[in-house]
Amino acid sequence: MSHTSTNQPQSAPSKRSIDRFFYISQRGSSVKQELIAGVTTFLAMVYSVIVVPNMLGDAGFDKGTTFVATCLVAAFGSLVMGLWAKLPMAIGCAISLTAFTAFSLVLNQGVSIPVALGAVFLMGVIFTFITVTGIRQWILKNLPMGVAHGTGIGIGLFLLLIAANGVGLITKNPGPGLPVELGHITALPVVMSLFGLAAIFGLESRRVPGGILLVIVVLSILGLIFDPKVTFHGVFAMPSLTDAKGESLIGQMDIMGALTPAVIPSVLALVMTAIFDATGTIRAVAGQANLLDKNGQIINGGKALTSDSVSSIFAGLVGGAPAAVYIESAAGTAAGGKTGLTAALVGLLFLLMIFLAPLSFLVPSYATAPALMYVGLLMMGNVTKINFDDKVDALSGLMCAVFIVLSCNIVTGIMLGFATLVVGRLFAGQWRKLNPGSVIIAVILVAFYAGGWAI
């Protein structure tokens, strides 16, 4: 009898079980590739632990406790997505919904912080109900292919604009004329970003493993050396769940206060925005990662949709902002992420981030901007999937794409895509090509905007 098995590395069985649990080999990936993708996604979205607490802080939230809440929401959502839905999509506090919570609900409407958290919790409950009852899945199934591909193109363009604006390559035009203009092309952040983007082109062309992650790390090191704004603040910091008064936001949401007639419209606006914003993002990232079945539907789509809606309930409980799948997940899928191990690693890294807050300042925007620009360019490849033999469907998809970036709002693009598709079909005499679902969604979206409820 052979006893060679006792000499086998102990990690081999665990590696095989990880492979089976996440379907890594089945989806044509490897553990190493998934880990690289997870770190890439984390670095691309770690800025949220600075941006979200700052926005909520402007509305009177305690920045220290909201920092912890932001990390907890990202950890919880990404772990649920990774371990349950088994997809490479990371979840975090949505920037757009955070801005609405802080500036519209608290500052403009004068809603108290507990009531605002109650609104976030209530939004999560309604969002989850709509998800588990199959309404979101029904929306996905009734998404016309032109609009579906157009959403991917539009999100790609949107990512490009966000990244370019974040480093000052494209800036707001203060004078008359078009709303944007070229920034200072010779500024350090711009030069670093363009250099990094070109480097990613070359490394990905040569299929260098972890090329995107390598660029992020190198640019961060260069920033630490040459950029006085990038400074070392230390490594470790003990988190605090209470503010200076010893009060915590965990479990402090006021649900009854959020059920008042003055707040309910804002809750519904959050729900509607999340439905189409997050659903469109999930569809676009899944498409970019080739995680669609033969019918063009997302693999484990129901679980993916439930993961982000449940995360908003959790956000209300711990004192955070509404959650959603991050567009930056596409940076990880571009780096090779195809399974839930990518998202699970992101979740673990955000748990660790609670204790390593000072390190979040070591990754400047121009270190992650090239990755986002690269992903944006890749997602624009959806244009090749549009069927231009069907002009109404194709042009409605392009309408969706263009207005996502022009309005800086994913839901606006989707609304215009649906509306032009339905009206276009009628004028083309192609009403038989319209399914009732598309018409219903178009009417609801147009009514949502016409009523002035859009965020």
GROMACS .gro file of C-alpha atoms in nm:
model
  455
    1MET     CA    1   0.000   0.000   0.000
    2SER     CA    2   0.131   0.339  -0.092
    3HIS     CA    3   0.175   0.598   0.184
    4THR     CA    4   0.273   0.887  -0.042
    5SER     CA    5  -0.054   1.066   0.035
    6THR     CA    6   0.079   1.158   0.379
    7ASN     CA    7   0.342   1.371   0.207
    8GLN     CA    8   0.086   1.577   0.014
    9PRO     CA    9   0.052   1.942   0.114
   10GLN     CA   10  -0.229   1.989   0.366
   11SER     CA   11  -0.356   2.287   0.171
   12ALA     CA   12  -0.441   2.079  -0.138
   13PRO     CA   13  -0.778   1.941  -0.010
   14SER     CA   14  -0.885   2.283   0.116
   15LYS     CA   15  -0.787   2.437  -0.217
   16ARG     CA   16  -0.996   2.178  -0.401
   17SER     CA   17  -1.293   2.241  -0.172
   18ILE     CA   18  -1.265   2.616  -0.231
   19ASP     CA   19  -1.253   2.543  -0.604
   20ARG     CA   20  -1.569   2.331  -0.586
   21PHE     CA   21  -1.756   2.571  -0.354
   22PHE     CA   22  -1.701   2.875  -0.579
   23TYR     CA   23  -1.706   2.684  -0.915
   24ILE     CA   24  -1.363   2.831  -0.990
   25SER     CA   25  -1.238   2.574  -1.244
   26GLN     CA   26  -1.588   2.534  -1.384
   27ARG     CA   27  -1.592   2.905  -1.474
   28GLY     CA   28  -1.243   2.895  -1.620
   29SER     CA   29  -1.062   3.076  -1.340
   30SER     CA   30  -0.807   2.998  -1.068
   31VAL     CA   31  -0.774   3.078  -0.699
   32LYS     CA   32  -0.481   3.309  -0.772
   33GLN     CA   33  -0.677   3.492  -1.042
   34GLU     CA   34  -0.975   3.536  -0.808
   35LEU     CA   35  -0.757   3.671  -0.526
   36ILE     CA   36  -0.593   3.922  -0.760
   37ALA     CA   37  -0.939   4.028  -0.880
   38GLY     CA   38  -1.060   4.067  -0.521
   39VAL     CA   39  -0.772   4.293  -0.422
   40THR     CA   40  -0.819   4.494  -0.745
   41THR     CA   41  -1.189   4.550  -0.675
   42PHE     CA   42  -1.118   4.644  -0.312
   43LEU     CA   43  -0.856   4.902  -0.410
   44ALA     CA   44  -1.089   5.042  -0.677
   45MET     CA   45  -1.369   5.103  -0.426
   46VAL     CA   46  -1.185   5.166  -0.098
   47TYR     CA   47  -1.230   5.540  -0.159
   48SER     CA   48  -1.587   5.489  -0.037
   49VAL     CA   49  -1.467   5.468   0.325
   50ILE     CA   50  -1.354   5.830   0.292
   51VAL     CA   51  -1.626   5.973   0.063
   52VAL     CA   52  -1.932   5.823   0.235
   53PRO     CA   53  -1.842   5.931   0.594
   54ASN     CA   54  -1.751   6.279   0.465
   55MET     CA   55  -2.091   6.322   0.296
   56LEU     CA   56  -2.281   6.189   0.596
   57GLY     CA   57  -2.056   6.399   0.824
   58ASP     CA   58  -2.169   6.713   0.640
   59ALA     CA   59  -2.524   6.623   0.740
   60GLY     CA   60  -2.434   6.584   1.107
   61PHE     CA   61  -2.349   6.214   1.129
   62ASP     CA   62  -2.043   6.123   1.337
   63LYS     CA   63  -1.763   6.047   1.087
   64GLY     CA   64  -1.593   5.788   1.306
   65THR     CA   65  -1.901   5.572   1.354
   66THR     CA   66  -2.008   5.609   0.990
   67PHE     CA   67  -1.659   5.500   0.880
   68VAL     CA   68  -1.710   5.176   1.073
   69ALA     CA   69  -2.067   5.142   0.938
   70THR     CA   70  -1.945   5.194   0.579
   71CYS     CA   71  -1.686   4.917   0.623
   72LEU     CA   72  -1.943   4.686   0.786
   73VAL     CA   73  -2.197   4.737   0.505
   74ALA     CA   74  -1.935   4.666   0.237
   75ALA     CA   75  -1.812   4.361   0.430
   76PHE     CA   76  -2.160   4.221   0.491
   77GLY     CA   77  -2.289   4.281   0.137
   78SER     CA   78  -1.978   4.153  -0.040
   79LEU     CA   79  -1.962   3.840   0.178
   80VAL     CA   80  -2.329   3.762   0.112
   81MET     CA   81  -2.276   3.816  -0.260
   82GLY     CA   82  -1.961   3.603  -0.261
   83LEU     CA   83  -2.063   3.317  -0.033
   84TRP     CA   84  -2.432   3.293  -0.131
   85ALA     CA   85  -2.478   3.431  -0.482
   86LYS     CA   86  -2.119   3.327  -0.569
   87LEU     CA   87  -2.067   3.615  -0.809
   88PRO     CA   88  -1.767   3.854  -0.834
   89MET     CA   89  -1.964   4.168  -0.749
   90ALA     CA   90  -1.879   4.381  -0.447
   91ILE     CA   91  -2.139   4.576  -0.251
   92GLY     CA   92  -2.095   4.901  -0.062
   93CYS     CA   93  -2.276   5.219   0.041
   94ALA     CA   94  -2.395   5.369  -0.289
   95ILE     CA   95  -2.250   5.717  -0.345
   96SER     CA   96  -2.562   5.855  -0.520
   97LEU     CA   97  -2.799   5.720  -0.254
   98THR     CA   98  -2.565   5.843   0.020
   99ALA     CA   99  -2.576   6.192  -0.128
  100PHE     CA  100  -2.958   6.181  -0.138
  101THR     CA  101  -2.975   6.061   0.223
  102ALA     CA  102  -2.734   6.327   0.351
  103PHE     CA  103  -2.823   6.633   0.146
  104SER     CA  104  -3.188   6.585   0.050
  105LEU     CA  105  -3.332   6.398   0.346
  106VAL     CA  106  -3.132   6.539   0.639
  107LEU     CA  107  -3.011   6.883   0.526
  108ASN     CA  108  -3.288   6.996   0.287
  109GLN     CA  109  -3.593   6.831   0.445
  110GLY     CA  110  -3.467   6.863   0.801
  111VAL     CA  111  -3.526   6.494   0.877
  112SER     CA  112  -3.348   6.375   1.192
  113ILE     CA  113  -3.064   6.122   1.163
  114PRO     CA  114  -3.264   5.836   1.329
  115VAL     CA  115  -3.554   5.899   1.088
  116ALA     CA  116  -3.313   5.905   0.793
  117LEU     CA  117  -3.173   5.568   0.905
  118GLY     CA  118  -3.532   5.447   0.942
  119ALA     CA  119  -3.589   5.552   0.580
  120VAL     CA  120  -3.278   5.357   0.474
  121PHE     CA  121  -3.399   5.049   0.664
  122LEU     CA  122  -3.752   5.080   0.523
  123MET     CA  123  -3.613   5.127   0.172
  124GLY     CA  124  -3.414   4.804   0.220
  125VAL     CA  125  -3.723   4.614   0.335
  126ILE     CA  126  -3.934   4.730   0.038
  127PHE     CA  127  -3.640   4.674  -0.197
  128THR     CA  128  -3.599   4.317  -0.065
  129PHE     CA  129  -3.974   4.249  -0.094
  130ILE     CA  130  -3.968   4.362  -0.458
  131THR     CA  131  -3.666   4.136  -0.512
  132VAL     CA  132  -3.786   3.815  -0.342
  133THR     CA  133  -4.128   3.841  -0.505
  134GLY     CA  134  -3.954   3.826  -0.842
  135ILE     CA  135  -4.042   4.180  -0.957
  136ARG     CA  136  -3.674   4.275  -1.014
  137GLN     CA  137  -3.611   3.948  -1.197
  138TRP     CA  138  -3.917   4.026  -1.409
  139ILE     CA  139  -3.770   4.369  -1.490
  140LEU     CA  140  -3.444   4.202  -1.598
  141LYS     CA  141  -3.631   3.956  -1.821
  142ASN     CA  142  -3.823   4.242  -1.982
  143LEU     CA  143  -3.509   4.447  -2.044
  144PRO     CA  144  -3.489   4.484  -2.426
  145MET     CA  145  -3.151   4.367  -2.559
  146GLY     CA  146  -3.072   4.710  -2.705
  147VAL     CA  147  -3.133   4.879  -2.368
  148ALA     CA  148  -2.945   4.601  -2.187
  149HIS     CA  149  -2.635   4.649  -2.403
  150GLY     CA  150  -2.685   5.025  -2.397
  151THR     CA  151  -2.678   5.018  -2.017
  152GLY     CA  152  -2.339   4.846  -2.033
  153ILE     CA  153  -2.206   5.104  -2.280
  154GLY     CA  154  -2.347   5.392  -2.076
  155ILE     CA  155  -2.200   5.265  -1.749
  156GLY     CA  156  -1.866   5.229  -1.928
  157LEU     CA  157  -1.883   5.592  -2.042
  158PHE     CA  158  -1.997   5.694  -1.694
  159LEU     CA  159  -1.697   5.520  -1.538
  160LEU     CA  160  -1.467   5.702  -1.779
  161LEU     CA  161  -1.620   6.038  -1.684
  162ILE     CA  162  -1.609   5.964  -1.309
  163ALA     CA  163  -1.243   5.861  -1.324
  164ALA     CA  164  -1.140   6.146  -1.555
  165ASN     CA  165  -1.318   6.401  -1.339
  166GLY     CA  166  -1.177   6.253  -1.019
  167VAL     CA  167  -0.817   6.320  -1.128
  168GLY     CA  168  -0.887   6.655  -1.298
  169LEU     CA  169  -0.851   6.538  -1.658
  170ILE     CA  170  -1.205   6.655  -1.731
  171THR     CA  171  -1.343   6.936  -1.516
  172LYS     CA  172  -1.658   7.145  -1.485
  173ASN     CA  173  -1.658   7.445  -1.720
  174PRO     CA  174  -1.714   7.756  -1.503
  175GLY     CA  175  -1.784   7.980  -1.804
  176PRO     CA  176  -2.044   7.979  -2.083
  177GLY     CA  177  -2.050   7.696  -2.334
  178LEU     CA  178  -2.042   7.322  -2.281
  179PRO     CA  179  -2.063   7.198  -1.919
  180VAL     CA  180  -1.718   7.032  -1.914
  181GLU     CA  181  -1.369   7.118  -2.032
  182LEU     CA  182  -1.018   6.976  -2.037
  183GLY     CA  183  -0.836   7.009  -1.706
  184HIS     CA  184  -0.465   7.069  -1.651
  185ILE     CA  185  -0.314   6.805  -1.874
  186THR     CA  186   0.031   6.840  -1.714
  187ALA     CA  187  -0.089   6.806  -1.353
  188LEU     CA  188   0.063   6.513  -1.164
  189PRO     CA  189  -0.266   6.323  -1.112
  190VAL     CA  190  -0.351   6.352  -1.484
  191VAL     CA  191  -0.005   6.243  -1.600
  192MET     CA  192  -0.005   5.952  -1.354
  193SER     CA  193  -0.352   5.841  -1.466
  194LEU     CA  194  -0.275   5.851  -1.838
  195PHE     CA  195   0.059   5.677  -1.781
  196GLY     CA  196  -0.116   5.409  -1.574
  197LEU     CA  197  -0.389   5.360  -1.836
  198ALA     CA  198  -0.132   5.313  -2.113
  199ALA     CA  199   0.061   5.071  -1.890
  200ILE     CA  200  -0.258   4.866  -1.833
  201PHE     CA  201  -0.312   4.852  -2.211
  202GLY     CA  202   0.035   4.704  -2.253
  203LEU     CA  203   0.026   4.464  -1.958
  204GLU     CA  204  -0.322   4.332  -2.042
  205SER     CA  205  -0.221   4.292  -2.406
  206ARG     CA  206   0.070   4.075  -2.288
  207ARG     CA  207  -0.168   3.894  -2.049
  208VAL     CA  208   0.048   3.973  -1.747
  209PRO     CA  209  -0.128   3.821  -1.442
  210GLY     CA  210  -0.252   4.093  -1.207
  211GLY     CA  211  -0.150   4.370  -1.446
  212ILE     CA  212  -0.424   4.608  -1.329
  213LEU     CA  213  -0.343   4.548  -0.962
  214LEU     CA  214   0.028   4.596  -1.033
  215VAL     CA  215  -0.040   4.939  -1.187
  216ILE     CA  216  -0.250   5.045  -0.886
  217VAL     CA  217   0.026   4.943  -0.643
  218VAL     CA  218   0.307   5.108  -0.845
  219LEU     CA  219   0.115   5.436  -0.883
  220SER     CA  220   0.038   5.438  -0.510
  221ILE     CA  221   0.411   5.395  -0.432
  222LEU     CA  222   0.503   5.670  -0.682
  223GLY     CA  223   0.242   5.894  -0.521
  224LEU     CA  224   0.390   5.833  -0.178
  225ILE     CA  225   0.734   5.930  -0.312
  226PHE     CA  226   0.651   6.229  -0.536
  227ASP     CA  227   0.312   6.361  -0.423
  228PRO     CA  228   0.315   6.566  -0.100
  229LYS     CA  229  -0.062   6.510  -0.068
  230VAL     CA  230  -0.009   6.136  -0.026
  231THR     CA  231   0.125   6.093   0.325
  232PHE     CA  232   0.172   5.801   0.559
  233HIS     CA  233  -0.072   5.827   0.850
  234GLY     CA  234   0.024   5.500   1.013
  235VAL     CA  235  -0.117   5.151   0.979
  236PHE     CA  236  -0.340   5.067   1.274
  237ALA     CA  237  -0.622   5.257   1.443
  238MET     CA  238  -0.877   5.122   1.690
  239PRO     CA  239  -1.232   5.170   1.557
  240SER     CA  240  -1.505   5.329   1.763
  241LEU     CA  241  -1.873   5.237   1.751
  242THR     CA  242  -1.972   5.544   1.953
  243ASP     CA  243  -1.933   5.918   1.900
  244ALA     CA  244  -1.781   6.174   2.138
  245LYS     CA  245  -2.098   6.164   2.351
  246GLY     CA  246  -2.075   5.786   2.382
  247GLU     CA  247  -2.377   5.736   2.156
  248SER     CA  248  -2.397   5.474   1.881
  249LEU     CA  249  -2.602   5.475   1.559
  250ILE     CA  250  -2.638   5.094   1.564
  251GLY     CA  251  -3.006   5.006   1.599
  252GLN     CA  252  -3.106   5.372   1.636
  253MET     CA  253  -3.324   5.398   1.324
  254ASP     CA  254  -3.671   5.547   1.371
  255ILE     CA  255  -3.894   5.337   1.144
  256MET     CA  256  -4.222   5.496   1.257
  257GLY     CA  257  -4.079   5.840   1.184
  258ALA     CA  258  -3.992   5.723   0.832
  259LEU     CA  259  -4.351   5.610   0.777
  260THR     CA  260  -4.484   5.968   0.795
  261PRO     CA  261  -4.637   6.125   0.480
  262ALA     CA  262  -4.346   6.371   0.459
  263VAL     CA  263  -4.080   6.098   0.439
  264ILE     CA  264  -4.252   5.813   0.249
  265PRO     CA  265  -4.206   5.980  -0.096
  266SER     CA  266  -3.831   5.997  -0.032
  267VAL     CA  267  -3.828   5.629   0.068
  268LEU     CA  268  -4.005   5.537  -0.258
  269ALA     CA  269  -3.762   5.754  -0.456
  270LEU     CA  270  -3.474   5.562  -0.295
  271VAL     CA  271  -3.641   5.232  -0.383
  272MET     CA  272  -3.712   5.324  -0.746
  273THR     CA  273  -3.361   5.457  -0.797
  274ALA     CA  274  -3.204   5.149  -0.639
  275ILE     CA  275  -3.418   4.910  -0.846
  276PHE     CA  276  -3.303   5.040  -1.182
  277ASP     CA  277  -2.960   5.173  -1.086
  278ALA     CA  278  -2.841   4.859  -0.906
  279THR     CA  279  -3.020   4.619  -1.142
  280GLY     CA  280  -2.863   4.789  -1.443
  281THR     CA  281  -2.520   4.777  -1.279
  282ILE     CA  282  -2.552   4.406  -1.193
  283ARG     CA  283  -2.657   4.326  -1.549
  284ALA     CA  284  -2.369   4.528  -1.696
  285VAL     CA  285  -2.100   4.377  -1.470
  286ALA     CA  286  -2.233   4.023  -1.522
  287GLY     CA  287  -2.229   4.079  -1.898
  288GLN     CA  288  -1.874   4.210  -1.886
  289ALA     CA  289  -1.766   3.900  -1.688
  290ASN     CA  290  -1.951   3.664  -1.928
  291LEU     CA  291  -2.171   3.542  -1.642
  292LEU     CA  292  -2.491   3.527  -1.847
  293ASP     CA  293  -2.673   3.207  -1.939
  294LYS     CA  294  -2.781   3.107  -2.290
  295ASN     CA  295  -3.094   3.324  -2.255
  296GLY     CA  296  -2.890   3.632  -2.165
  297GLN     CA  297  -2.995   3.617  -1.798
  298ILE     CA  298  -2.754   3.656  -1.504
  299ILE     CA  299  -2.628   3.333  -1.349
  300ASN     CA  300  -2.770   3.322  -0.993
  301GLY     CA  301  -2.938   3.652  -1.079
  302GLY     CA  302  -3.208   3.617  -0.810
  303LYS     CA  303  -2.950   3.571  -0.535
  304ALA     CA  304  -2.740   3.860  -0.669
  305LEU     CA  305  -3.039   4.093  -0.659
  306THR     CA  306  -3.137   3.982  -0.309
  307SER     CA  307  -2.780   4.027  -0.181
  308ASP     CA  308  -2.774   4.401  -0.249
  309SER     CA  309  -3.130   4.468  -0.129
  310VAL     CA  310  -3.071   4.287   0.205
  311SER     CA  311  -2.752   4.493   0.243
  312SER     CA  312  -2.960   4.811   0.262
  313ILE     CA  313  -3.158   4.666   0.553
  314PHE     CA  314  -2.826   4.595   0.726
  315ALA     CA  315  -2.709   4.951   0.647
  316GLY     CA  316  -3.008   5.098   0.831
  317LEU     CA  317  -2.936   4.874   1.130
  318VAL     CA  318  -2.568   4.974   1.166
  319GLY     CA  319  -2.605   5.344   1.083
  320GLY     CA  320  -2.488   5.347   0.721
  321ALA     CA  321  -2.618   5.463   0.384
  322PRO     CA  322  -2.819   5.256   0.130
  323ALA     CA  323  -2.616   4.980  -0.033
  324ALA     CA  324  -2.575   4.865  -0.393
  325VAL     CA  325  -2.340   4.670  -0.616
  326TYR     CA  326  -2.045   4.895  -0.703
  327ILE     CA  327  -1.966   4.969  -1.067
  328GLU     CA  328  -1.602   4.933  -0.963
  329SER     CA  329  -1.666   4.556  -0.940
  330ALA     CA  330  -1.595   4.562  -1.312
  331ALA     CA  331  -1.231   4.640  -1.232
  332GLY     CA  332  -1.212   4.299  -1.064
  333THR     CA  333  -1.390   4.116  -1.345
  334ALA     CA  334  -1.152   4.283  -1.591
  335ALA     CA  335  -0.868   4.144  -1.378
  336GLY     CA  336  -1.013   3.795  -1.422
  337GLY     CA  337  -1.268   3.761  -1.142
  338LYS     CA  338  -1.547   3.516  -1.229
  339THR     CA  339  -1.661   3.373  -0.896
  340GLY     CA  340  -1.777   3.462  -0.549
  341LEU     CA  341  -1.424   3.426  -0.410
  342THR     CA  342  -1.352   3.772  -0.557
  343ALA     CA  343  -1.642   3.931  -0.365
  344ALA     CA  344  -1.576   3.731  -0.047
  345LEU     CA  345  -1.216   3.858  -0.038
  346VAL     CA  346  -1.343   4.216  -0.081
  347GLY     CA  347  -1.572   4.159   0.217
  348LEU     CA  348  -1.287   4.029   0.433
  349LEU     CA  349  -1.063   4.320   0.334
  350PHE     CA  350  -1.332   4.570   0.436
  351LEU     CA  351  -1.360   4.395   0.773
  352LEU     CA  352  -0.984   4.436   0.809
  353MET     CA  353  -1.014   4.799   0.694
  354ILE     CA  354  -1.202   4.880   1.015
  355PHE     CA  355  -0.871   4.847   1.198
  356LEU     CA  356  -0.650   4.987   0.920
  357ALA     CA  357  -0.821   5.320   0.852
  358PRO     CA  358  -0.493   5.516   0.805
  359LEU     CA  359  -0.395   5.295   0.508
  360SER     CA  360  -0.699   5.414   0.308
  361PHE     CA  361  -0.515   5.742   0.248
  362LEU     CA  362  -0.227   5.565   0.070
  363VAL     CA  363  -0.425   5.489  -0.248
  364PRO     CA  364  -0.474   5.822  -0.431
  365SER     CA  365  -0.749   5.865  -0.690
  366TYR     CA  366  -0.500   5.858  -0.976
  367ALA     CA  367  -0.387   5.509  -0.872
  368THR     CA  368  -0.733   5.358  -0.927
  369ALA     CA  369  -0.850   5.593  -1.207
  370PRO     CA  370  -0.658   5.402  -1.481
  371ALA     CA  371  -0.832   5.077  -1.380
  372LEU     CA  372  -1.175   5.243  -1.397
  373MET     CA  373  -1.094   5.406  -1.731
  374TYR     CA  374  -0.976   5.072  -1.869
  375VAL     CA  375  -1.293   4.898  -1.751
  376GLY     CA  376  -1.504   5.178  -1.899
  377LEU     CA  377  -1.337   5.132  -2.236
  378LEU     CA  378  -1.390   4.755  -2.219
  379MET     CA  379  -1.759   4.796  -2.137
  380MET     CA  380  -1.804   5.015  -2.441
  381GLY     CA  381  -1.736   4.698  -2.639
  382ASN     CA  382  -2.106   4.621  -2.584
  383VAL     CA  383  -2.170   4.833  -2.892
  384THR     CA  384  -2.065   4.533  -3.105
  385LYS     CA  385  -2.350   4.330  -2.951
  386ILE     CA  386  -2.619   4.575  -3.061
  387ASN     CA  387  -2.826   4.453  -3.355
  388PHE     CA  388  -2.831   4.746  -3.598
  389ASP     CA  389  -3.064   4.555  -3.830
  390ASP     CA  390  -3.333   4.646  -3.577
  391LYS     CA  391  -3.296   5.025  -3.582
  392VAL     CA  392  -3.553   5.101  -3.311
  393ASP     CA  393  -3.396   4.859  -3.063
  394ALA     CA  394  -3.040   4.964  -3.153
  395LEU     CA  395  -3.098   5.339  -3.136
  396SER     CA  396  -3.299   5.309  -2.814
  397GLY     CA  397  -3.001   5.128  -2.665
  398LEU     CA  398  -2.764   5.402  -2.780
  399MET     CA  399  -3.007   5.663  -2.643
  400CYS     CA  400  -2.985   5.487  -2.307
  401ALA     CA  401  -2.603   5.476  -2.325
  402VAL     CA  402  -2.550   5.839  -2.417
  403PHE     CA  403  -2.791   5.981  -2.161
  404ILE     CA  404  -2.650   5.775  -1.876
  405VAL     CA  405  -2.330   5.975  -1.913
  406LEU     CA  406  -2.486   6.309  -2.016
  407SER     CA  407  -2.722   6.308  -1.718
  408CYS     CA  408  -2.471   6.131  -1.489
  409ASN     CA  409  -2.760   5.906  -1.388
  410ILE     CA  410  -2.809   5.541  -1.483
  411VAL     CA  411  -3.184   5.546  -1.420
  412THR     CA  412  -3.234   5.848  -1.649
  413GLY     CA  413  -3.063   5.666  -1.935
  414ILE     CA  414  -3.271   5.353  -1.879
  415MET     CA  415  -3.592   5.558  -1.867
  416LEU     CA  416  -3.515   5.732  -2.198
  417GLY     CA  417  -3.413   5.400  -2.353
  418PHE     CA  418  -3.744   5.236  -2.260
  419ALA     CA  419  -3.952   5.541  -2.359
  420THR     CA  420  -3.793   5.580  -2.703
  421LEU     CA  421  -3.820   5.205  -2.766
  422VAL     CA  422  -4.195   5.197  -2.698
  423VAL     CA  423  -4.276   5.515  -2.892
  424GLY     CA  424  -4.037   5.416  -3.170
  425ARG     CA  425  -4.201   5.075  -3.210
  426LEU     CA  426  -4.544   5.237  -3.238
  427PHE     CA  427  -4.433   5.484  -3.507
  428ALA     CA  428  -4.253   5.207  -3.695
  429GLY     CA  429  -4.570   4.998  -3.697
  430GLN     CA  430  -4.388   4.733  -3.492
  431TRP     CA  431  -4.624   4.722  -3.196
  432ARG     CA  432  -4.631   4.342  -3.218
  433LYS     CA  433  -4.264   4.342  -3.117
  434LEU     CA  434  -4.351   4.514  -2.789
  435ASN     CA  435  -4.407   4.289  -2.490
  436PRO     CA  436  -4.642   4.409  -2.214
  437GLY     CA  437  -4.355   4.414  -1.961
  438SER     CA  438  -4.153   4.669  -2.156
  439VAL     CA  439  -4.457   4.895  -2.195
  440ILE     CA  440  -4.542   4.873  -1.822
  441ILE     CA  441  -4.182   4.950  -1.719
  442ALA     CA  442  -4.166   5.243  -1.964
  443VAL     CA  443  -4.491   5.392  -1.827
  444ILE     CA  444  -4.378   5.354  -1.464
  445LEU     CA  445  -4.038   5.515  -1.534
  446VAL     CA  446  -4.184   5.806  -1.730
  447ALA     CA  447  -4.445   5.865  -1.456
  448PHE     CA  448  -4.165   5.852  -1.195
  449TYR     CA  449  -3.979   6.132  -1.374
  450ALA     CA  450  -4.289   6.332  -1.473
  451GLY     CA  451  -4.400   6.331  -1.108
  452GLY     CA  452  -4.069   6.488  -1.003
  453TRP     CA  453  -3.971   6.196  -0.778
  454ALA     CA  454  -3.644   6.113  -0.953
  455ILE     CA  455  -3.321   6.152  -0.754
   0.00000   0.00000   0.00000
